[in-house]
XYZ file of C-alpha atoms in Angstrom:
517
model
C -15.875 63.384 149.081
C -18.977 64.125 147.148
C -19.270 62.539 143.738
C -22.211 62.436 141.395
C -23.664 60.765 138.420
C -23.531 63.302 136.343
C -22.464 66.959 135.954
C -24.591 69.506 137.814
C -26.244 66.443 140.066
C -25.795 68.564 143.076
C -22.528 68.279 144.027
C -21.786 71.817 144.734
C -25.263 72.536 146.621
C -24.639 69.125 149.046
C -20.991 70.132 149.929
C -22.341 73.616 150.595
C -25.175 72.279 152.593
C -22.433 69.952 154.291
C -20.074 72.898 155.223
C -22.854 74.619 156.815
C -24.089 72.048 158.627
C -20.732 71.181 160.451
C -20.308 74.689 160.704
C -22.461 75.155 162.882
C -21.690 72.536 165.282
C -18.686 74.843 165.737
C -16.122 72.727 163.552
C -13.937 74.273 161.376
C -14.729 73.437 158.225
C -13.683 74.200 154.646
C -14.242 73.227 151.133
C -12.472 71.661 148.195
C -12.297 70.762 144.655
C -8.936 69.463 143.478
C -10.146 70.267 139.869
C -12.594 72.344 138.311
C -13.664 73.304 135.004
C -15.574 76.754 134.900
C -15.412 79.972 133.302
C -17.526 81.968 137.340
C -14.678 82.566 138.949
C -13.964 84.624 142.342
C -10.961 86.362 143.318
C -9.582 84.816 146.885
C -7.877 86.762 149.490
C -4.417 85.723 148.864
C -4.560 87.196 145.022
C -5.510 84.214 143.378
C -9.072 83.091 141.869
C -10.728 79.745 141.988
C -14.376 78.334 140.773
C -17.267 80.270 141.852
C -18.576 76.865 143.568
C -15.746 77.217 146.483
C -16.037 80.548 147.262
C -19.667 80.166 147.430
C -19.051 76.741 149.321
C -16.368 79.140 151.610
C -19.198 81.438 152.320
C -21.090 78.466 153.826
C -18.488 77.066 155.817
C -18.045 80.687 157.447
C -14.481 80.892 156.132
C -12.533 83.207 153.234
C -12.179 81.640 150.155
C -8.425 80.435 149.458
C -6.627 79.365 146.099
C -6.238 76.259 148.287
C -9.467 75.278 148.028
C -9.578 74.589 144.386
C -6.007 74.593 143.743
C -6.234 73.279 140.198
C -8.820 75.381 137.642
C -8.739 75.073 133.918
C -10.838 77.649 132.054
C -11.597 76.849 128.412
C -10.359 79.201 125.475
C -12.665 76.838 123.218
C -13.499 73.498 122.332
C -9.935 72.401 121.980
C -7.971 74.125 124.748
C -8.448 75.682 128.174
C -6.077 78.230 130.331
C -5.036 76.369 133.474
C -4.569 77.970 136.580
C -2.541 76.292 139.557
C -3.451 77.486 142.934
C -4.582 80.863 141.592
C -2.235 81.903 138.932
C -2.100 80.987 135.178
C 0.561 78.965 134.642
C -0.229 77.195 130.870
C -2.717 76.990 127.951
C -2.919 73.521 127.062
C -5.246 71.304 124.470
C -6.560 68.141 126.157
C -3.300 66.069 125.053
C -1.197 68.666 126.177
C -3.223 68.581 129.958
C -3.038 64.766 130.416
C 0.893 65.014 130.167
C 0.455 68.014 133.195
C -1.586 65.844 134.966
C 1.204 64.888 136.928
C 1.969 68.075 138.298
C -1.707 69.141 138.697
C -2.142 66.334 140.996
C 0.552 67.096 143.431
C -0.531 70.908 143.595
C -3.454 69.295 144.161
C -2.668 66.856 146.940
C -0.262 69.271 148.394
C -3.219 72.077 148.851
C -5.039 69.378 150.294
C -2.630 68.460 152.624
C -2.429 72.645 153.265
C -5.786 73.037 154.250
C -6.122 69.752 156.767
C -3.569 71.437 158.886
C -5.858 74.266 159.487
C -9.482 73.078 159.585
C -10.900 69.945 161.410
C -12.923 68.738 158.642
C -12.607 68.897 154.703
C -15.576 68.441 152.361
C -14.261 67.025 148.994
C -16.240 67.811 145.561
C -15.849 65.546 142.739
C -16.186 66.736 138.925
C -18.527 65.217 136.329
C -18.551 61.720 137.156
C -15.850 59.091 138.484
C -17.365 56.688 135.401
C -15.667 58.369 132.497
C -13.853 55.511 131.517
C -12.176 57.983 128.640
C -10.481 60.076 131.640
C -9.798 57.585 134.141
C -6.258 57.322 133.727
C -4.009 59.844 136.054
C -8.023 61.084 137.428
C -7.108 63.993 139.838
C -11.164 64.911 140.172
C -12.959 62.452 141.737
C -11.395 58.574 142.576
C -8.522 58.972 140.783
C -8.249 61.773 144.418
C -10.371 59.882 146.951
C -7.988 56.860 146.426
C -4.702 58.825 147.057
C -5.984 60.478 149.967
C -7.593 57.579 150.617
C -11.231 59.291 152.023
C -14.690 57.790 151.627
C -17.360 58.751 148.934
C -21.082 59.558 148.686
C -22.595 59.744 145.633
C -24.971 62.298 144.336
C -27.786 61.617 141.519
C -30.520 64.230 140.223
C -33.771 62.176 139.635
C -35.246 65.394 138.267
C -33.163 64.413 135.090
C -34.412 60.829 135.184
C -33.320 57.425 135.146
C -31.817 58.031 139.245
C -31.376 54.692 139.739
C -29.653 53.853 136.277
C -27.431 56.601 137.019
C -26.078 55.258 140.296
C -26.174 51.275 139.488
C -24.449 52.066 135.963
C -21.940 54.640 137.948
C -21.271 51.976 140.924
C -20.648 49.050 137.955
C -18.207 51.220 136.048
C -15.519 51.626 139.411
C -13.455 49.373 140.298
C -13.467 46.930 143.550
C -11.737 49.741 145.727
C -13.778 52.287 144.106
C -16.877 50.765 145.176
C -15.676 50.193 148.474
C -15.467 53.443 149.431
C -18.831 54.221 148.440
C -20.772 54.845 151.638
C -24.235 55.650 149.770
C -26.407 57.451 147.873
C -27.929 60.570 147.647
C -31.138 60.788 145.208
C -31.381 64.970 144.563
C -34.149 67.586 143.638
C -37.107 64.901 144.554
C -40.760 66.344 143.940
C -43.469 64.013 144.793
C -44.820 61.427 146.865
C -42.039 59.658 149.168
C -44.218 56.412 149.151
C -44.030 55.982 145.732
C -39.663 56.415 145.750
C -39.817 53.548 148.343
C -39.667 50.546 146.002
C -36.918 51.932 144.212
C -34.747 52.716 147.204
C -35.544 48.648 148.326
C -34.574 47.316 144.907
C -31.591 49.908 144.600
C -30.073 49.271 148.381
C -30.858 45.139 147.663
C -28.772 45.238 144.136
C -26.024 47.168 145.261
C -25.352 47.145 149.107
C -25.158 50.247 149.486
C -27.676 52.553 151.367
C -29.972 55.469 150.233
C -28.596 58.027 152.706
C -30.837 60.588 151.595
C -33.594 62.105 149.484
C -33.505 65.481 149.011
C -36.300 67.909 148.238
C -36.325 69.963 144.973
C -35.560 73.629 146.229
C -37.219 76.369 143.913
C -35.744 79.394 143.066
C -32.166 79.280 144.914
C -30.492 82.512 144.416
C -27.040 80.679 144.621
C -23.814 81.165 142.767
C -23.788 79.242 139.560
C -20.658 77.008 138.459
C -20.640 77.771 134.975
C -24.007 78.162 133.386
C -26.162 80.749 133.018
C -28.671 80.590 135.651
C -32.333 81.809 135.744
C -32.379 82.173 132.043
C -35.144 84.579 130.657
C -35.192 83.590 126.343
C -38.305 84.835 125.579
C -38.792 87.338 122.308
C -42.438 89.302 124.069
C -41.563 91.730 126.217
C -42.873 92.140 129.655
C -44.374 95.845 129.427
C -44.385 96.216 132.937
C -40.439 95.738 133.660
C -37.061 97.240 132.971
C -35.586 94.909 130.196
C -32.194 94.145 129.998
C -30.504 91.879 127.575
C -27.453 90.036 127.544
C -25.626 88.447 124.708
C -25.041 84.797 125.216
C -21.246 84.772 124.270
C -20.119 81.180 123.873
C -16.960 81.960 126.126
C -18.708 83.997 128.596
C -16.987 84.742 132.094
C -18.332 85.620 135.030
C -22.349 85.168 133.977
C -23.181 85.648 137.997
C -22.681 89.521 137.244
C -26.344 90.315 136.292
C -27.583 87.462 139.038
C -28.783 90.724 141.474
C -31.062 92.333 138.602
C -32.353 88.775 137.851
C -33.842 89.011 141.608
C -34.934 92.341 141.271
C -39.159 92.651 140.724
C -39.449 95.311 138.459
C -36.430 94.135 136.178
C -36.641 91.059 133.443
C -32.627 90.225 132.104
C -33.075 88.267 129.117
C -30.499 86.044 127.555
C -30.394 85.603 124.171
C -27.873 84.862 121.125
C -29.211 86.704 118.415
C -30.767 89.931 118.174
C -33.600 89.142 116.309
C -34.745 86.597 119.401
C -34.244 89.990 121.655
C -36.981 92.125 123.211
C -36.690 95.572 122.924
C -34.192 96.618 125.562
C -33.671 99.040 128.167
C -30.118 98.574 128.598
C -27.926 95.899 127.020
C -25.039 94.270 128.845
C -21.943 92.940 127.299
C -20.904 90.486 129.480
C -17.109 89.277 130.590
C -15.498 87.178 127.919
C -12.481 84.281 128.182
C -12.116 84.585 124.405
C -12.718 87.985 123.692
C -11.633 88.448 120.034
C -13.443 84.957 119.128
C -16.640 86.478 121.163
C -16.503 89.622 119.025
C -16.884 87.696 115.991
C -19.391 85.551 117.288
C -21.173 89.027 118.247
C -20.662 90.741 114.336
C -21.739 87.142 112.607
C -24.821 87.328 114.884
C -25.779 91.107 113.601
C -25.069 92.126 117.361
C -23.135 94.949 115.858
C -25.989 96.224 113.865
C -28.218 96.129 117.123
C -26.288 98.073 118.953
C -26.032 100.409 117.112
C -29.689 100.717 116.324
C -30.052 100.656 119.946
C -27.829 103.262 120.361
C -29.497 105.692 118.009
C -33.202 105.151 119.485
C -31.564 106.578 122.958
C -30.541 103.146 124.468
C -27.780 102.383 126.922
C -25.204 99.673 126.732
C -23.064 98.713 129.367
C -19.651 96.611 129.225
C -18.352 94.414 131.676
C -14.800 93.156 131.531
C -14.625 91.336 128.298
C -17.503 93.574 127.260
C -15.847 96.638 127.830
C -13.104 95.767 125.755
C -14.867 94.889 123.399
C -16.554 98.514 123.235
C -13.308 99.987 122.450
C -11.158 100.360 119.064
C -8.683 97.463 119.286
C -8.110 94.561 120.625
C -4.032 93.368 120.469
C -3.014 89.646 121.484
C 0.732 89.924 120.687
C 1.395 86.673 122.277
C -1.807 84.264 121.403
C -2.826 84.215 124.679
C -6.807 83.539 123.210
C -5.333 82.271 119.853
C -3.421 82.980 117.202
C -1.215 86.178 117.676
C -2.885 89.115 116.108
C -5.193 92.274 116.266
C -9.225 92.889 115.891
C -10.839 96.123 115.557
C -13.028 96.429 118.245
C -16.578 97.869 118.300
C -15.331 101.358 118.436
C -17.499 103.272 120.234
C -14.956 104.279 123.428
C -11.613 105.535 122.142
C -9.246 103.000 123.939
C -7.244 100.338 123.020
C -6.757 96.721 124.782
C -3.799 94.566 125.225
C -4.014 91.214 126.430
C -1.074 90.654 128.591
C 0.148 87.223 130.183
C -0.102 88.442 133.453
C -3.696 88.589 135.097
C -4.892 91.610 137.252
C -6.467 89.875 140.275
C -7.799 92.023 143.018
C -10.880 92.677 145.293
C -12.036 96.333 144.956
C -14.403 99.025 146.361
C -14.464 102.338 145.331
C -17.806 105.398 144.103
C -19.387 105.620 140.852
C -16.765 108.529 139.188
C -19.089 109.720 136.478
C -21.255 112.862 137.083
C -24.377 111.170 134.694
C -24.474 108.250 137.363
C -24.125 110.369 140.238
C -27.176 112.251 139.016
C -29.224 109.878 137.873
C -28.404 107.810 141.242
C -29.989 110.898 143.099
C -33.452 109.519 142.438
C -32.469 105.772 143.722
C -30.337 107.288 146.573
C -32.596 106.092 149.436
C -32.102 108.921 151.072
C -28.823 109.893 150.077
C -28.338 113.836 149.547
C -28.569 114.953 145.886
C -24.268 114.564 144.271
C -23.493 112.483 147.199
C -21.009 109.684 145.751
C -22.413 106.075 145.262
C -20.026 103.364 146.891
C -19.291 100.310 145.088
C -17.662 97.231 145.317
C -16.146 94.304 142.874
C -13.304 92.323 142.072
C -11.245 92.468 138.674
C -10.129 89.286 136.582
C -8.660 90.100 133.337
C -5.494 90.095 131.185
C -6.348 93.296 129.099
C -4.567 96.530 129.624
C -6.377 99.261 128.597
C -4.967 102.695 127.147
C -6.610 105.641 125.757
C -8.490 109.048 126.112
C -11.875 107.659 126.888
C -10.664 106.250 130.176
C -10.128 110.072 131.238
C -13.380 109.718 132.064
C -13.990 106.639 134.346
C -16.839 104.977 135.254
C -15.269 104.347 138.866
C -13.077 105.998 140.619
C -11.709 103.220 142.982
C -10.321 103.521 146.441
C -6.328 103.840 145.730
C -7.415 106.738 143.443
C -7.158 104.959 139.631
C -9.833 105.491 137.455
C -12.007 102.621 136.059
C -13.551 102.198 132.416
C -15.104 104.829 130.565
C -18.387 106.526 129.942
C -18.989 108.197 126.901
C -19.574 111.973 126.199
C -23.328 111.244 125.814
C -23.453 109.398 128.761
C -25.641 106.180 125.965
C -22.585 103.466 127.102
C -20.893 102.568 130.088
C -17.669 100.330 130.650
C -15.643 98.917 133.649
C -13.505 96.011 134.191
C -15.419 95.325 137.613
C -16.945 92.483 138.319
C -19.934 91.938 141.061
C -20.845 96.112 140.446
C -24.186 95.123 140.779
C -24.302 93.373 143.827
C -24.356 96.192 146.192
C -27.791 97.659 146.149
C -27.073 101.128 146.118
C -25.025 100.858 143.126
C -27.220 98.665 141.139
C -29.835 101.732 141.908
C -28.054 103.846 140.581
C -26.535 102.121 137.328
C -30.459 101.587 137.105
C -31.558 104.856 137.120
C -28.324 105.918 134.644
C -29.584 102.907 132.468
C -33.507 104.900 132.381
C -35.325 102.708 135.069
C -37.843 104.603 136.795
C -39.690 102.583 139.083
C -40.313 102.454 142.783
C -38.975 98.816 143.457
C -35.225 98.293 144.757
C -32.490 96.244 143.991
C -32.774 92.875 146.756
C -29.551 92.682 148.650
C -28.051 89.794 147.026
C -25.401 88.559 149.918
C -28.566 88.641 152.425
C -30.238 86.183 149.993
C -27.740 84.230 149.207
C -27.233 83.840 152.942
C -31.121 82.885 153.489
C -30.623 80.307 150.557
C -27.954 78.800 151.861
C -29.604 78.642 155.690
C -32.678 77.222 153.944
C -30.519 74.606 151.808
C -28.799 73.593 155.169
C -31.801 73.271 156.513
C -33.560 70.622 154.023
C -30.524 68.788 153.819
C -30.697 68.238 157.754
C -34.265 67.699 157.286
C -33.269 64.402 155.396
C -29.876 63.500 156.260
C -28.757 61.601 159.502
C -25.556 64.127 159.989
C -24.362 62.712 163.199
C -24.616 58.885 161.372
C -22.641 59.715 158.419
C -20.038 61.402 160.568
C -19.913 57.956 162.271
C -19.701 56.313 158.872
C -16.834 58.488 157.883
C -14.973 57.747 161.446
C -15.930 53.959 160.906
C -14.217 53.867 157.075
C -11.294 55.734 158.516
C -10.762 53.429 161.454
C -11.145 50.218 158.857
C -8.397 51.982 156.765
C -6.401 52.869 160.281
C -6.303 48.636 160.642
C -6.011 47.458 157.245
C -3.179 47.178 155.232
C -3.857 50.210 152.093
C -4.525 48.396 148.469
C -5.336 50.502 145.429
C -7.017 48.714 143.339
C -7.452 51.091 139.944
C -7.819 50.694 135.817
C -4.579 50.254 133.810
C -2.542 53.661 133.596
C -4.207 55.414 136.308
């Protein structure tokens, strides 16, 4: 199980590095996370979603992703509360009191998804959340020792010296566990080094001295990894001078948004800048602005209107601009908005921003699927022509996604999708002046073609290309793997896991734990 210091340490990149590694010494391999808080989520093949993080890891290990692999994922509504979903459906809302009594049953989903998965793979590569030292949430702890002691599996532990203070991090971590906490501890791992080795070297004596425990590897800060984020907002552009030379595309920085990876293929692409940004007035002048997904979409909306986003947009709008609308977004872009049963608060109705004449109503049942299907609307097929790379002039644009949402959407602006998907429905709306798209489809931009052509429907007119993302992300990955076996004695820490396994085979089992876990 890999554990770290702190949030984003580098759990998620290590077990990815991990499952590719093994992977390719022809083991089957899979990741895990027996709880994980994040609002990037991926739809898995058995109609369920999970964190971002394992399908990603999934993708490294050479295997589909599987609600088994993070079988427990809560997704906040705000600071109080979060949705929690139990091996891929939605099963509660709860407010952190209200969770700590479900622990219970989280854990044994939990443990019994674990126990799923090792009858089908050889090896299972744990990640941890936050940090086993939160002395707050130790008792019932279902994400990092509270787990390795039940299933009784060794640790490393992760630290980012980028952040600084590494080796405060991992002596104050290694203090705070308990004697069967620390015993399963078979090292460190110091993350995102830049530097001189040499000068790391005293540390690592002093830290290996103090604590027993051994330095198993320092790993190389990796620029510009084009890999799936958990929850944040990666490769952030918040600058208010525009770069004359690009496309610009802005994006709202909703505090509840979903899904952020969406516009991750147009933050690779050379002749486009995405911006991210919470107010207007902060905003370059845009190309195209993208309303993002949303987990609170009626709070969002708010946020939006207090901001003067509404005002924007519709300055945007009249100075020939396009907006597009993505999930939450789209919704958003239509008249109203119903929650009948609370699902993102208290029961109700807001007027959305009215510019497509539909109306949304969030339902307690999620629509979960994997989709592919063409670009529906005659103003993208035309403007695509340009960006067709060869394609003959009305030939349909394919496209791909996946759809996560509650919303049901109703109304005679959907007569004219966006998509027309395979099964034949219609998806999201385009309006009569072809200014703003919307679609509940997630990912639309990570097939090249299509990201061409929203592009081109969006104004861009330059010769450069959309990168193909999933080739990246594969080189990333390949080149993570790579530095990690650059530094890491694989074939000795497979050993040391053996070895701890072999101690535990002979010894009689103790948990040794803080009061109440």
């Amino acid at each position: 199980m890999v554990q770290g210091t702190t949030s984003d340490a580098g759990k998620t990149t290590l077990v990815a590095a991990l499952c590719r590694l093994l992977a390719r010494r022809g083991l089957r391999v899979a990741p895990f996370k027996p709880q994980n808080m994040a609002l990037n989520s991926a739809v898995t093949a058995d109609g369920g979603e999970i964190g971002r993080s394992q399908a990603l890891q999934a993708l490294a290990a050479g295997v589909a992703p599987h609600t088994d692999m993070n079988p427990v994922l809560l997704k906040p509504n705000s600071d109080r509360s979060s949705q929690i979903v139990i091996c891929g459906q939605v099963v509660a809302t709860l407010d952190a009191r209200g969770y700590h009594d479900f622990k219970p049953r989280a854990l044994a989903a939990a443990l019994a998804a674990h126990k799923r998965l090792t009858g089908r793979f050889d090896t299972i590569v744990i990640e941890g959340a936050g940090s086993p030292a939160e002395i707050n949430l130790r008792a019932r702890d279902l994400a990092n020792m509270g787990f390795a002691e039940a299933i009784d599996c060794p640790v490393i532990l992760v630290a980012d010296i980028d952040r600084g203070g590494v080796f405060a991090h991992l002596v104050g971590t290694l203090a705070l566990l308990s004697e069967s906490e620390r015993a399963r501890v078979l090292g460190f791992v110091i993350n995102r080094f830049r530097g001189d080795p040499a000068l790391l070297r005293p540390g690592i004596d002093w830290l290996e001295n103090h604590t027993g425990k051994p330095v198993l590897a320092v790993l190389p800060y990796l620029a510009s990894l084009a890999l799936d984020a958990e929850d944040a907002l990666s490769n952030r552009r918040e600058a208010a001078a525009r770069e004359p030379s690009r496309f610009t595309v802005v994006c709202p920085t909703l505090p509840r948004v979903a899904n952020a990876t969406d516009l991750d293929a147009l933050r690779l692409h050379p002749g486009v800048a995405v911006y991210d940004v919470a107010a207007p007035q902060d905003a370059p002048a845009a190309d195209l602005i993208v309303l993002p997904g949303s987990k609170s979409v009626r709070s969002d909306l708010e946020w939006l209107r207090a901001q003067g986003w509404e005002t924007a947009l519709a300055r945007h709008l009249r100075y020939g601009g396009r907006v597009l609308g993505i999930c939450g977004g789209m919704q958003m872009l239509g008249r109203t908005i119903h929650d009948p049963s609370g699902l993102e608060g208290p029961p109700g109705s807001a007027a959305g921003l009215g510019w497509l004449d539909f109306e949304t109503t969030l339902q307690p049942a999620k629509q979960l699927r994997t989709t592919h299907g063409t670009l529906a609307t005659e103003a993208a097929t035309e403007a695509a022509t340009e960006a067709a790379r060869g394609r003959a002039a009305g030939q349909p644009v394919a496209i791909s996604g996946y759809e996560i949402h509650a919303g049901v959407s109703e109304g005679p602006a959907l007569g004219q999708p966006a998509v027309r998907l395979h099964d034949g429905r219609g998806d999201g709306a385009l309006s009569a002046d072809g200014q703003i798209m919307a679609t509940y489809l997630h990912g639309l931009f990570d097939t090249p073609a299509a990201a061409d052509a929203l592009l081109a429907w969006a104004g861009y007119r330059g010769t450069a290309t959309t990168p193909d993302r999933a080739l990246r992300r594969e080189a990333d990955l390949d080149r993570l793997a790579d530095a990690v076996a650059a530094e890491l004695d694989v074939d000795a820490l497979l050993a040391q896991v053996e070895a701890f396994g072999a101690a535990k085979r002979r010894a009689p089992r103790v948990l040794e734990g803080e009061p109440g876990r």
